Each structure stands twice: as structure tokens, then as C-alpha cells.
Coordinates of C-alpha atoms in Angstrom, one line a residue:
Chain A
X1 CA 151.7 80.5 94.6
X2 CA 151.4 77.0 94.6
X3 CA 153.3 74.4 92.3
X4 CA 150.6 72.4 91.3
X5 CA 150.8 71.6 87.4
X6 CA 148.6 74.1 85.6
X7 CA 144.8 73.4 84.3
X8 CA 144.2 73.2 81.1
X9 CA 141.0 74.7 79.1
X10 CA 139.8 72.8 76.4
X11 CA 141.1 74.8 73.7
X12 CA 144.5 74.4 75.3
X13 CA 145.9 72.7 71.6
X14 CA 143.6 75.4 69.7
X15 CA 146.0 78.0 71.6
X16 CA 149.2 76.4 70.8
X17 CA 148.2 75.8 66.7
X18 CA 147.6 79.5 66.8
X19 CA 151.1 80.4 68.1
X20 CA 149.3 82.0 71.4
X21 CA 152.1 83.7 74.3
X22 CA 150.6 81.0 77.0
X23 CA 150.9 82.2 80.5
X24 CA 149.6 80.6 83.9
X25 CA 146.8 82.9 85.3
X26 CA 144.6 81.6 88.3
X27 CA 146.1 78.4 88.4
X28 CA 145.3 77.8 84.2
X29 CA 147.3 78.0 81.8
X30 CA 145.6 80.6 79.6
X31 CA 146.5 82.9 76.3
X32 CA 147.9 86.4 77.0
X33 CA 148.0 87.4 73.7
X34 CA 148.4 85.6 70.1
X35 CA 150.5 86.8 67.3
X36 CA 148.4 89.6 66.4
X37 CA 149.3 91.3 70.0
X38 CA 147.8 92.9 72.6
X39 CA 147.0 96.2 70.4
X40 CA 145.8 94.9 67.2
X41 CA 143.5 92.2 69.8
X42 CA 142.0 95.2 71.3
X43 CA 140.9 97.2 68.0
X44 CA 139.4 93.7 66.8
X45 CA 137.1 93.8 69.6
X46 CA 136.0 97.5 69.5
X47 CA 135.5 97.2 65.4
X48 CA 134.6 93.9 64.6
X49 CA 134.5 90.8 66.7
X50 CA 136.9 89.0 69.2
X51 CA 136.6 85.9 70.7
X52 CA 138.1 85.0 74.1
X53 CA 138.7 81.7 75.8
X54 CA 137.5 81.9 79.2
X55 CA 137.2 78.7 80.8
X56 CA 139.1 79.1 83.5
X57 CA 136.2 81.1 85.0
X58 CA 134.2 79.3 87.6
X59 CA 130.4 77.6 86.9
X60 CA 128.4 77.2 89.9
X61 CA 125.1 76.0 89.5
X62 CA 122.3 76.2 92.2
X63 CA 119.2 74.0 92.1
X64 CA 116.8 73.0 93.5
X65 CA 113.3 74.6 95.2
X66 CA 115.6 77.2 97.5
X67 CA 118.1 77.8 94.7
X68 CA 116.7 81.4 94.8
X69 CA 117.0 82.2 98.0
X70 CA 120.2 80.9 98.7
X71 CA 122.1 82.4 95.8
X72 CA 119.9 85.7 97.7
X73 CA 121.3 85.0 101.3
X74 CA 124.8 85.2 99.6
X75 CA 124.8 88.2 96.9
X76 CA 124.5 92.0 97.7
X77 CA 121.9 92.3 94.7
X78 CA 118.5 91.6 94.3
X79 CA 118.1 88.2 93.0
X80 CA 114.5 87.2 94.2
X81 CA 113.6 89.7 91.4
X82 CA 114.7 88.0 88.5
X83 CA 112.8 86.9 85.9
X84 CA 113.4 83.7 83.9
X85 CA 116.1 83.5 81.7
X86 CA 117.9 87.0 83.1
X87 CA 120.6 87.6 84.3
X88 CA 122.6 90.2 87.2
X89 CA 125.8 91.3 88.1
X90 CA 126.2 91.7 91.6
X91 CA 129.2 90.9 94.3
X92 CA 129.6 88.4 97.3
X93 CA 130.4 89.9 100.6
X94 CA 131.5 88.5 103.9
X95 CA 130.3 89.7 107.4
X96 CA 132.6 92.2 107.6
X97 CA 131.0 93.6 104.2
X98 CA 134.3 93.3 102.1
X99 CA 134.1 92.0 98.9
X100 CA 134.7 88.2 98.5
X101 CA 134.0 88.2 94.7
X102 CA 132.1 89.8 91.9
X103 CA 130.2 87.7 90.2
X104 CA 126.9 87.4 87.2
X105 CA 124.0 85.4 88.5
X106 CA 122.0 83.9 85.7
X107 CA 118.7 82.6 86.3
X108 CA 117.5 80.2 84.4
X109 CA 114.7 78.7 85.9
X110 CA 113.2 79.5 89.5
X111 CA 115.2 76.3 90.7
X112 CA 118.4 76.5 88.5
X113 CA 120.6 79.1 89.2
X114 CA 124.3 79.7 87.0
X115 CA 127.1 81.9 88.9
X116 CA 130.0 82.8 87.2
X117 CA 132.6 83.5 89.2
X118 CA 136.3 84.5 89.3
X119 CA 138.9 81.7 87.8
X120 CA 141.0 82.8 91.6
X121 CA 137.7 82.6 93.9
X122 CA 135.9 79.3 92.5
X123 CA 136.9 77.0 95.7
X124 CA 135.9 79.9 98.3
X125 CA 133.0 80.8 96.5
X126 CA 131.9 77.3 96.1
X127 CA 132.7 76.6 99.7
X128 CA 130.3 79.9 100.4
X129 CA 127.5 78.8 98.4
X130 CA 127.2 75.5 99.7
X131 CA 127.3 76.5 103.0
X132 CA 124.3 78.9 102.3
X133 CA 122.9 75.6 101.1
X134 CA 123.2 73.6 103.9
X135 CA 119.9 73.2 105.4
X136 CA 118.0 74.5 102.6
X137 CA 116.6 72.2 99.6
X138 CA 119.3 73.3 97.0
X139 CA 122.2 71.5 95.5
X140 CA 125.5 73.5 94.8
X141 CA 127.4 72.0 91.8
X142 CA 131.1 73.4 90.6
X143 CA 130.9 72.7 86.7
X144 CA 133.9 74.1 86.0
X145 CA 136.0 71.8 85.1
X146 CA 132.9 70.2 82.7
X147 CA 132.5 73.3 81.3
X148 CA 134.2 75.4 78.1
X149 CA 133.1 79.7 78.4
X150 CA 133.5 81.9 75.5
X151 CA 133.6 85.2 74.6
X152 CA 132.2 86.7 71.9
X153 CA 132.4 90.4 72.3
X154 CA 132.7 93.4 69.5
X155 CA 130.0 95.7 67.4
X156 CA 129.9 92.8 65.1
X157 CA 129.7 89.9 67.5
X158 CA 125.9 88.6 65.7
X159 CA 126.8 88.9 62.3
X160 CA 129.7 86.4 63.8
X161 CA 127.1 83.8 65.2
X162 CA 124.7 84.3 62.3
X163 CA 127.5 82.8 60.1
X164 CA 128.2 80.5 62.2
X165 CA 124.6 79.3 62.0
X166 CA 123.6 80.3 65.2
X167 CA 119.4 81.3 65.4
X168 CA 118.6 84.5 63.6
X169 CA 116.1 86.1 66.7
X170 CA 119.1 86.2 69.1
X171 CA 120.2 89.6 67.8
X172 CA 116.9 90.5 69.8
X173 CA 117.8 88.9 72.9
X174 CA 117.9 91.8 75.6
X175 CA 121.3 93.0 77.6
X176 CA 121.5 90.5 80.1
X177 CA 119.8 87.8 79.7
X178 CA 120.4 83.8 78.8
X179 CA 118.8 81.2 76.7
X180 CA 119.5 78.1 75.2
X181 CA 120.8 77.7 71.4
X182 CA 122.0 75.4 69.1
X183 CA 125.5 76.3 67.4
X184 CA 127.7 74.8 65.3
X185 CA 125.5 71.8 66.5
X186 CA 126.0 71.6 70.1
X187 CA 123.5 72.7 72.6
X188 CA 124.6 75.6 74.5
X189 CA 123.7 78.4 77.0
X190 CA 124.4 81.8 75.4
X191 CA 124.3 84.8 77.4
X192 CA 124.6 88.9 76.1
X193 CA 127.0 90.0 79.1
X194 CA 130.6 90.8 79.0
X195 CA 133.6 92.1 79.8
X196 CA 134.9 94.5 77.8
X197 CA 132.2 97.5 77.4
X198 CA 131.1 95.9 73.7
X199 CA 128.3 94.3 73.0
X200 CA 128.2 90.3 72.8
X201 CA 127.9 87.0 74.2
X202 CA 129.0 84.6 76.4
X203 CA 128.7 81.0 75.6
X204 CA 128.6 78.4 78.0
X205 CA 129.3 75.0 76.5
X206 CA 129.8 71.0 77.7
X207 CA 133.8 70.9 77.8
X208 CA 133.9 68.0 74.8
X209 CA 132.3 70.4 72.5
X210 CA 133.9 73.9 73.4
X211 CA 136.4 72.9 70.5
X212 CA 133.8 72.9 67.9
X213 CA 132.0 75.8 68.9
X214 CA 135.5 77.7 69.2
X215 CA 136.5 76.7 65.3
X216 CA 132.6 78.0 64.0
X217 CA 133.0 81.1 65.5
X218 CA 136.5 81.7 64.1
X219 CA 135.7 80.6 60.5
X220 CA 132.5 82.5 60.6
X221 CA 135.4 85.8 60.7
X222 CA 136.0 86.2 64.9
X223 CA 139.2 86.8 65.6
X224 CA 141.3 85.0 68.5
X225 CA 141.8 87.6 71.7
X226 CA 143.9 86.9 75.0
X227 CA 143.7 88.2 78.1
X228 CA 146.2 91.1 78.0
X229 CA 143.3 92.7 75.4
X230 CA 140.8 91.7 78.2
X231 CA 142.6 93.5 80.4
X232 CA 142.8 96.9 78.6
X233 CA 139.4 96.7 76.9
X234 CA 137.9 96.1 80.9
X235 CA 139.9 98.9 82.1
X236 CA 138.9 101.2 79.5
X237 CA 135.2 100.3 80.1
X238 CA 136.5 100.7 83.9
X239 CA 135.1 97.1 85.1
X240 CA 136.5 96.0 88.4
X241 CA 139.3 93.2 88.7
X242 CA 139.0 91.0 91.4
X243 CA 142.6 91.3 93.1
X244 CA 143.2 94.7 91.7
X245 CA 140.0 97.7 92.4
X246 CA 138.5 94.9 94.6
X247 CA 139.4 92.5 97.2
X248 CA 138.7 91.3 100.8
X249 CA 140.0 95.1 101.8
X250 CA 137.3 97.0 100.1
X251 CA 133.7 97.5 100.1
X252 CA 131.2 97.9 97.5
X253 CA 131.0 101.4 98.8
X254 CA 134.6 102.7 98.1
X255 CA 134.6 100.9 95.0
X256 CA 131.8 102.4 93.3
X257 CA 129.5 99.3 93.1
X258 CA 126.7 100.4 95.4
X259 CA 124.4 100.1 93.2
X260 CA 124.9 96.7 93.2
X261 CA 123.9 96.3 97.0
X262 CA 120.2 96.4 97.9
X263 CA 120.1 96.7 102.0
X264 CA 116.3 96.6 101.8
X265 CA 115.9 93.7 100.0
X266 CA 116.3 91.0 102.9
X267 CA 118.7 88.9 105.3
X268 CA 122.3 88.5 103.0
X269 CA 125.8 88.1 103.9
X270 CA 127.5 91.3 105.2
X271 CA 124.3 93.4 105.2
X272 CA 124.9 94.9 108.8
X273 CA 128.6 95.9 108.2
X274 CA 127.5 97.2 104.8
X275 CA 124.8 99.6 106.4
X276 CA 127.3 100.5 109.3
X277 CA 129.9 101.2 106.4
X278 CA 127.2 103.4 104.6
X279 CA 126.6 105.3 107.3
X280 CA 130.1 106.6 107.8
X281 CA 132.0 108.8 105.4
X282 CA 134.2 107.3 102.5
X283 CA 138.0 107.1 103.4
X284 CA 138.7 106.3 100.1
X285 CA 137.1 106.6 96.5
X286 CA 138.0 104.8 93.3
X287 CA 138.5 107.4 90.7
X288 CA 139.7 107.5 87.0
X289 CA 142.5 109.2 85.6
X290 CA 144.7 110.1 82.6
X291 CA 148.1 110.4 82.0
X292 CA 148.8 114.0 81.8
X293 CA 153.0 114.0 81.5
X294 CA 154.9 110.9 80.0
X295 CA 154.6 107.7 82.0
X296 CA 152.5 104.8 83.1
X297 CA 151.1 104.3 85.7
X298 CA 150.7 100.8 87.0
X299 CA 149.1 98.7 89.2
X300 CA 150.7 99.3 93.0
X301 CA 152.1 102.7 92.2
X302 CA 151.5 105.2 94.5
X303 CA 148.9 108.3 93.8
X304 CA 150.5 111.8 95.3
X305 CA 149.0 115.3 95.6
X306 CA 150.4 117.8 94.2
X307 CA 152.2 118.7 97.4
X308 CA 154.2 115.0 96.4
X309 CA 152.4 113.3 99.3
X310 CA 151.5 110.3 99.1
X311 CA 147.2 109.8 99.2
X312 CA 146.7 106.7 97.5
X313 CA 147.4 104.0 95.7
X314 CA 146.9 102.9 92.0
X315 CA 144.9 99.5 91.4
X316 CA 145.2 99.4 87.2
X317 CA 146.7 101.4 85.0
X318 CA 148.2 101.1 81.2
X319 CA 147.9 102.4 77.6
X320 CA 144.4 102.9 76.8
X321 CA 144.4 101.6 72.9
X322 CA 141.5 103.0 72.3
X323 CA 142.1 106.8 73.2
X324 CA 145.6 106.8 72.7
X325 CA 146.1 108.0 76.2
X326 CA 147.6 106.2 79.3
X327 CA 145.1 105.7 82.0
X328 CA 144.7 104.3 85.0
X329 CA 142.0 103.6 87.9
X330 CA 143.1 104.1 91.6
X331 CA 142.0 105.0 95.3
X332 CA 142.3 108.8 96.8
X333 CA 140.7 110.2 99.7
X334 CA 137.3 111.7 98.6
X335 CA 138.6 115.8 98.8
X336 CA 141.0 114.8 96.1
X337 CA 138.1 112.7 93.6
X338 CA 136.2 115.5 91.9
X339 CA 136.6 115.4 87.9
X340 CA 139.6 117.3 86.9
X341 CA 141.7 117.6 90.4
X342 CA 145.2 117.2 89.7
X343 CA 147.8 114.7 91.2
X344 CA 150.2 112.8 90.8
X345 CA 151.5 109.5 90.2
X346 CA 154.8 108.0 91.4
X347 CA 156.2 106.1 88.5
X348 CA 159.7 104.0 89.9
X349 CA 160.7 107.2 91.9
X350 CA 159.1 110.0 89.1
X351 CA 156.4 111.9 90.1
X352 CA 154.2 111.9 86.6
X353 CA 151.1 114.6 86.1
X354 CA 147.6 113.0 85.7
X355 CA 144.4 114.2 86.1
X356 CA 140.9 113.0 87.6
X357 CA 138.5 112.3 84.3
X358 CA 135.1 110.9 84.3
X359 CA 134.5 107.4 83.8
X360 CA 134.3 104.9 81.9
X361 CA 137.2 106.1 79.8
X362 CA 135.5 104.4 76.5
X363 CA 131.8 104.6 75.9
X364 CA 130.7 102.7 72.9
X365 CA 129.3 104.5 69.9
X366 CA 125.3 103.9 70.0
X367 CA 123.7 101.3 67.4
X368 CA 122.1 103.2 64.8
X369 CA 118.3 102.5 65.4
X370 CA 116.5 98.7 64.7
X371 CA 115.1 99.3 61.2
Chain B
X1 CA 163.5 82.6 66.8
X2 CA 164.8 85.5 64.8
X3 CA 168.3 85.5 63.3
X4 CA 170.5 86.9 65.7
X5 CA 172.7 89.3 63.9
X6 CA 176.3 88.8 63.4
X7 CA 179.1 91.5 64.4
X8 CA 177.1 92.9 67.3
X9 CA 177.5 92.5 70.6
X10 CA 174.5 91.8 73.4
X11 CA 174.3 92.0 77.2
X12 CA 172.5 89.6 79.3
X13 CA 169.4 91.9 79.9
X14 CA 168.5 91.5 75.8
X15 CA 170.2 95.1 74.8
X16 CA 172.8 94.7 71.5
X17 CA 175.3 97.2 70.7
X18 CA 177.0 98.3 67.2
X19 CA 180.3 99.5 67.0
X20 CA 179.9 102.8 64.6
X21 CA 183.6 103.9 63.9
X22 CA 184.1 105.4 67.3
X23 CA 180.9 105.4 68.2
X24 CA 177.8 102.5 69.6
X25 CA 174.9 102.3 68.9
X26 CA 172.5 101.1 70.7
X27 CA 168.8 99.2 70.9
X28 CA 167.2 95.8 72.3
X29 CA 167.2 93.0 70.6
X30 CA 164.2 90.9 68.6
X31 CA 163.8 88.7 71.3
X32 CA 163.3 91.4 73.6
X33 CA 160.7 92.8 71.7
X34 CA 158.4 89.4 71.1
X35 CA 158.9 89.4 75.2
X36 CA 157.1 92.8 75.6
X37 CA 155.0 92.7 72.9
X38 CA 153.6 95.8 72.0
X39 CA 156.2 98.7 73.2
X40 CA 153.9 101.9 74.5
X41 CA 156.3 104.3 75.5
X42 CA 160.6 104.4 75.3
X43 CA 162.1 106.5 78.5
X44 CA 165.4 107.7 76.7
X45 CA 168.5 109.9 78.6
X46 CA 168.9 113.5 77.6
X47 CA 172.0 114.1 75.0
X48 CA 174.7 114.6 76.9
X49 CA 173.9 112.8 79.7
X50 CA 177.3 110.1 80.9
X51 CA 176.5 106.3 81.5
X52 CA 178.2 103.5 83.0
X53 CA 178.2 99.8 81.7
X54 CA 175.5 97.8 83.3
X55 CA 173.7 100.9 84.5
X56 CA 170.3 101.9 83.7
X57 CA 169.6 104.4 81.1
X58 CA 165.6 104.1 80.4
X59 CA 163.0 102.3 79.9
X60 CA 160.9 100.6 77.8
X61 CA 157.1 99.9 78.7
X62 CA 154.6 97.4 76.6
X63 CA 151.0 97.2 77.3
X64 CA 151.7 94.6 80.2
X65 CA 155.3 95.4 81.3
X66 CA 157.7 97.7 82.3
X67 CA 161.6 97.1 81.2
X68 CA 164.9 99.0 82.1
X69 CA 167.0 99.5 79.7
X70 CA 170.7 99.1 80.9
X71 CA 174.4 100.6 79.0
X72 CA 176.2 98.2 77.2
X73 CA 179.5 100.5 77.5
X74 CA 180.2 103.7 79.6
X75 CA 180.5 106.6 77.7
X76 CA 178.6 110.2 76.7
X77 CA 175.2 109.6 75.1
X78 CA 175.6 111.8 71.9
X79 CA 172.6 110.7 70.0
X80 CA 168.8 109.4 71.0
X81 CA 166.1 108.0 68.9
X82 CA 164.0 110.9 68.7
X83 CA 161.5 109.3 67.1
X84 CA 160.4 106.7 69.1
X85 CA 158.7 109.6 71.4
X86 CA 156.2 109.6 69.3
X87 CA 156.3 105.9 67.5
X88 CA 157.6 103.4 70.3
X89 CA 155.7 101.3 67.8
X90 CA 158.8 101.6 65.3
X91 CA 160.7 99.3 68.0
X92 CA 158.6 96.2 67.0
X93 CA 158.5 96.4 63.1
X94 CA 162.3 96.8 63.8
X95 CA 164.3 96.2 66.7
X96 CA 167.6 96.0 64.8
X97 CA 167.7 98.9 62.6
X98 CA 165.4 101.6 63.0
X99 CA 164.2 101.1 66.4
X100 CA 167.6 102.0 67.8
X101 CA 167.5 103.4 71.4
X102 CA 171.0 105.8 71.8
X103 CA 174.3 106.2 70.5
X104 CA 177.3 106.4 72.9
X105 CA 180.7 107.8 72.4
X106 CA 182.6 105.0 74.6
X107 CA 185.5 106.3 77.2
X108 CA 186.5 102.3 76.7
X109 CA 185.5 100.3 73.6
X110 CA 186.8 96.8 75.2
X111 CA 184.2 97.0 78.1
X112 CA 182.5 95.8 74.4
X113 CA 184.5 92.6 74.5
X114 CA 183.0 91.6 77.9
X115 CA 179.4 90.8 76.2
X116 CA 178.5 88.2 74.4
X117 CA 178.9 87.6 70.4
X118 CA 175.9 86.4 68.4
X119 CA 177.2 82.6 69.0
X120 CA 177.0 83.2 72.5
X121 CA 173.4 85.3 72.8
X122 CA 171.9 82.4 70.8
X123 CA 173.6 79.6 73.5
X124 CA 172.1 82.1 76.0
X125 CA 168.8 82.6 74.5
X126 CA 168.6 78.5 74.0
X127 CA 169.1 78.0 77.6
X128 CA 166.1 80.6 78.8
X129 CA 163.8 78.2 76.7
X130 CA 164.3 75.5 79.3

């Protein structure tokens, strides 16, 4: 870790006035919780509304005539297929076809491109998209230090912006996709993804104004979540962490994300090792599991079969608010990933019972039908 | 910072302990608690079981963290917190009183008057601010 003094987001003071735990994450200084806590944080965003500060998340844009195909040369997903104003998750590999980052790819116009990124990958995957660039009639430019992103994210999530004054039709905007709105009277990208297995929006905003669009959101009844609830309410959904399910160690393969990578769809980065990789049998699978005895697991734990060996490894784990059950994602060689197989977890020298469950752990309860 | 308790005595890893008559009993202390934030599970010793000062007894997990727990005072633990089993959350509403951890039946009550008095754990607690 380096010392360098920690970025600031702009809602830095907004944090401190709340009484927010502020912890360095990624080289920002970000909220981990406020006084509400982790738990109470959690619930808000799986029965009402949260709203998350993440600016520290990295904003590429591509443009330019060959902004398409070079955000293509350097995703595993299909971007050439993207219509206007949609948007794809996706991950970056590198040659050996090992993941580099996951990222969204937003498109808004055939010749502007947004990529958000991880807050710990920006400068590599800047330096990666640029080079794709080189050559080709697109510019690459890293916005994320002009740029505020927030979360909005929880069943009521649009009754939040329709308070806040945002326009009435984007309840109908699809999953995944972007446009451009006015709220609390600046002009602003919002986009229905996110990160916690709720439905909501991301709102990508000029830096100055992030402020202002953070207050309208929480008058209009959000409520103010860090990123320890981020953390649970991902891993309960059972979305990838870069640094944790994936890395520069695993492919898209192992981790369950090949449905993310399209071999047929053209030249990209990493295609050849990735349909070598494919090929061959898994070594390793990410599974899900629960807590069957008393403990927690945690991330870097080893997973042991019953015979107290030790098969893998686990890559999140914790209290799962939501179900009241501790849970935990990890890798195990495939003959031990089947839906209730038993093993074990080593938790500080006790091995702890858990079982193989089906994921994701939490499923949100369907809307009742548009009237 | 919450008020810091007179009469008690606290070890350096947040834990306080109560003398009882010939008994102490033991828990962690509020600042300890607004470290963890919200406690998930409490890893307790068996009745019965003998500790020594400055060894590890449990633990106590939060959503993000794991904590050990350590003795304040070697001796036979003759009572646990049953409860907290089932309500770990009891230790945040109240880390003084009714989110006590264990009681010991000391083999050497001035092993207390190594820790530090409430004067000291707020000296001690002002100097981790910094």
C-alpha cells in the first residue's frame, strides 16, 4: 500500500456531517458505514431505498468513430451489439485470459462509450483502453476525478427520484440501460444497474454538482448506505468482488461469468487462452455456501472436505442480513460443488460445518404487475 | 466518546472487568463495540473451563471483523452470557450491563490491579485518536 494522501469524493464533508466511520478503500477515503450501521443500512436497501456514494469508481469514456470497436477488442462481451443508450456487464481479460477487471459498458451513442470500472483497476484499465486506442480513431478519457457516482438502489428507489423531481417516465426505463435527466436541476446520466441485487439507479453526475443531487435524493426519504452494506447486500445477491472471487488468477470460466464471454463474436483480448481454458476441465469452481455449525467464515479461510483436507479456499464470506444465516462464496474442486455437498470451513484452527446451496443467496421478491 | 465507567478496570485490548464480591465479571467495553459495529456472533468458553490473564477466551465477530476476546484475570469461568448465543445484538444496545461476556472466580484478584482504571483507559483511548 502506498502512502499517498487519500482522494477525496465530493461528498467527503456530506460524510463527515453525517457522523459516517470513514475508512481508506482503493486509495479514497470512503464511508464504511454511518451511524445507523452496517445491519440497519442493509434492511434500508432491501425495503425502501439506500443511497451510496461511489465516486471512487472509475469513468472511462470512449469516443470517437472506433469507440465501438475498441471498447470490443478489450471486453469479453458482445459490445458491437448494443443498442443506443444500453448498457452490459461484461469483464476485461489479458492474453492469458485472466480477469483484469469486471466492468459495465454503457453505450451512449455509437461514438461515445462510458466504462465503469473498479476504484483499484482505473489506471490499468485506462492504460488498457488506450492502448486498444492507439491507432484507431477514438479518444480514451479518465473522468474520474470530474465525476460524482451514486447509488440509488432499494424496491423504492423511483418513488425516491420522483420526489426528488426527477422525470416521471424513468420508472419505465428498461434494466440496463442509460439516459440523460435533469435532477434536482443538474444534468445528469442516470443508469438502472447496480450492485446489490435491488432494483435502482446509478447516477453519474459533473463533480461540482454531486453535492446537490446527493442532498435531493436524501430529503426526498433515501437513506445514507456505506460500503460495509454494499458488501453484504453484493454477496447476498452473489456479485463478484474484484480482489476477492476475481483477480489476475482466475478466469471467467471458474468464476461463473461465462456467460459474459462471447468467443464467436470477434478478435478481443485473451480470446485464445479463453477457448484453450474452455476446452479443458474446471480445476476449480466458485460455489455458494451456508453456515451450517456456529462460525464465520471469511475471506482467506480455507474450505476442507469432510475428511478435514484442505480443497479450497474461501473468497467472501459473513452474516447474510437478510437470511439471518452466515454465508459465504468460495473455490472447491468441481467433485465437491454440487448443491448440498458438505464441507467444511477452517475458521482460526475450527473446522465449522457448511453446506453447498444454490445461488444467489437472496432473490428479490417480484414487482407486483404494471397496472 | 461514551462515559467510561468508574470502579471498573480495563485491559489494553478494550475488555473491562467488575469486581463482584469474589467474583469478575466480565464484557468489552463501548468503545469496543462502536469499533465493530454490528456484533454477529460471541464465541464464549464452556463453564468450567480455567483461563489465564491475557489469554484468549472467545471471540467476538461484527459484520466486517473478527475480535479475540482476551482474560482480564486467571481464574475458573463460572458463569457465560447465555444469551448472547442467540442475541449478540444485546452487546451493542449495552456493552456495560447486559451485554456481559463471562464471570470468573479469580485464583488472584491483584492481577486486577495491573489494568488500567477508568482515568487511565480514557488517557489510553485519547492517545489511539491520534
Amino acid at each position: 500500500m502506498s502512502d499517498a494522501p487519500l482522494r477525496r469524493t465530493p461528498l467527503d464533508a456530506e460524510h463527515e456531517a453525517l457522523g459516517a466511520r470513514l475508512v481508506p478503500f482503493a486509495g479514497w477515503r470512503m464511508p464504511l458505514h454511518y451511524p445507523d450501521g452496517i445491519v440497519r443500512e442493509h434492511h434500508a436497501v432491501r425495503r425502501h431505498a439506500g443511497l451510496f456514494d461511489v465516486s471512487h469508481m472509475g469513468e472511462l469514456w470512449v469516443r470517437g468513430p472506433d469507440a465501438v470497436e475498441v471498447v470490443d477488442r478489450v471486453v469479453t462481451n458482445d459490445i458491437r451489439r448494443l443498442a443506443d443508450g444500453r448498457a452490459r456487464y461484461t469483464v476485461a481479460c489479458n492474453e492469458r485470459g485472466t480477469i483484469l477487471d469486471d466492468l459495465i459498458v454503457y453505450r451512449v451513442a455509437a461514438d461515445e462509450l462510458l466504462i465503469v470500472c473498479n476504484a483499484s483497476n482505473r489506471e490499468k484499465m485506462a492504460g488498457v483502453v488506450r492502448a486498444a486506442a492507439s491507432g484507431r480513431s477514438a479518444e480514451v478519457d479518465d473522468a474520474t476525478e470530474r465525476t460524482g457516482l451514486l447509488a440509488l438502489q432499494g424496491p423504492h428507489a423511483f418513488d425516491v427520484l420522483a420526489k426528488a423531481g426527477a422525470p416521471s417516465e424513468l420508472v419505465s426505463m428498461p434494466s440496463f440501460s442509460i439516459r440523460r435527466a435533469l435532477l434536482a436541476g443538474v444534468d445528469v446520466w442516470i443508469a438502472r444497474t447496480g450492485y446489490t441485487g435491488e432494483d435502482g439507479v446509478e447516477i453519474v453526475c459533473p463533480w461540482e454538482s454531486t453535492v446537490a443531487v446527493w442532498r435531493a435524493l436524501l430529503a426526498a426519504g433515501a437513506v445514507p448506505v456505506g460500503l460495509g452494506a454494499r458488501d453484504t447486500l453484493r454477496l447476498e445477491a452473489r456479485l463478484a468482488l474484484y480482489g476477492n472471487e476475481i483477480d489476475e488468477t482466475t478466469t471467467p470460466w471458474e468464476a461463473g461469468l461465462g456467460w459474459v464471454v462471447k468467443l464467436d463474436k470477434g478478435e478481443f483480448t485473451g480470446r485464445e487462452a479463453l477457448a484453450q481454458a474452455r476446452r479443458r476441465p474446471l480445476e476449480r469452481t466458485l460455489v455458494g455456501f451456508e453456515m451450517t455449525g456456529r462460525g464465520i467464515a471469511r475471506h482467506g479461510y480455507q474450505i476442507l472436505d469432510e475428511d478435514g483436507a484442505v480443497v479450497g479456499v474461501v473468497t467472501s464470506g459473513g452474516p447474510a442480513p437478510s437470511l439471518d444465516r452466515n454465508i459465504g462464496l468460495g473455490y472447491v474442486p468441481p467433485r465437491l460443488s454440487d448443491i448440498g455437498t458438505a464441507l467444511r470451513i477452517d475458521v482460526r484452527g475450527k473446522p465449522v460445518d457448511a453446506v453447498v446451496v444454490r445461488t444467489p443467496f437472496y432473490v428479490r421478491p417480484r414487482e407486483p404487475a404494471a397496472p | 466518546m461514551k462515559d467510561i465507567p468508574d470502579g471498573l478496570a480495563y485491559t489494553k485490548e478494550h475488555e473491562w472487568a467488575r469486581r463482584e464480591g469474589d467474583l469478575v465479571r466480565v464484557g468489552i467495553t463501548a468503545y469496543a463495540v462502536e469499533q465493530l459495529g454490528d456484533v454477529t456472533l460471541v464465541d464464549l468458553p464452556a463453564r468450567g473451563r480455567h483461563v489465564r490473564a491475557g489469554e484468549r477466551f472467545g471471540d467476538v465477530e461484527s459484520v466486517k471483523t473478527v475480535s479475540e476476546l482476551y482474560a482480564p484475570c486467571s481464574g475458573e469461568v463460572v458463569e457465560v452470557n447465555e444469551r448472547l448465543a442467540a442475541h449478540p445484538e444485546i452487546v451493542n444496545a449495552s456493552p456495560w450491563d447486559e451485554g456481559w461476556m463471562i464471570v470468573i472466580r479469580p485464583t488472584d484478584v491483584t492481577e486486577l490491579a495491573a489494568l488500567m482504571d477508568a482515568a487511565a483507559y480514557r488517557a489510553y483511548l485519547a492517545s489511539l485518536d491520534h
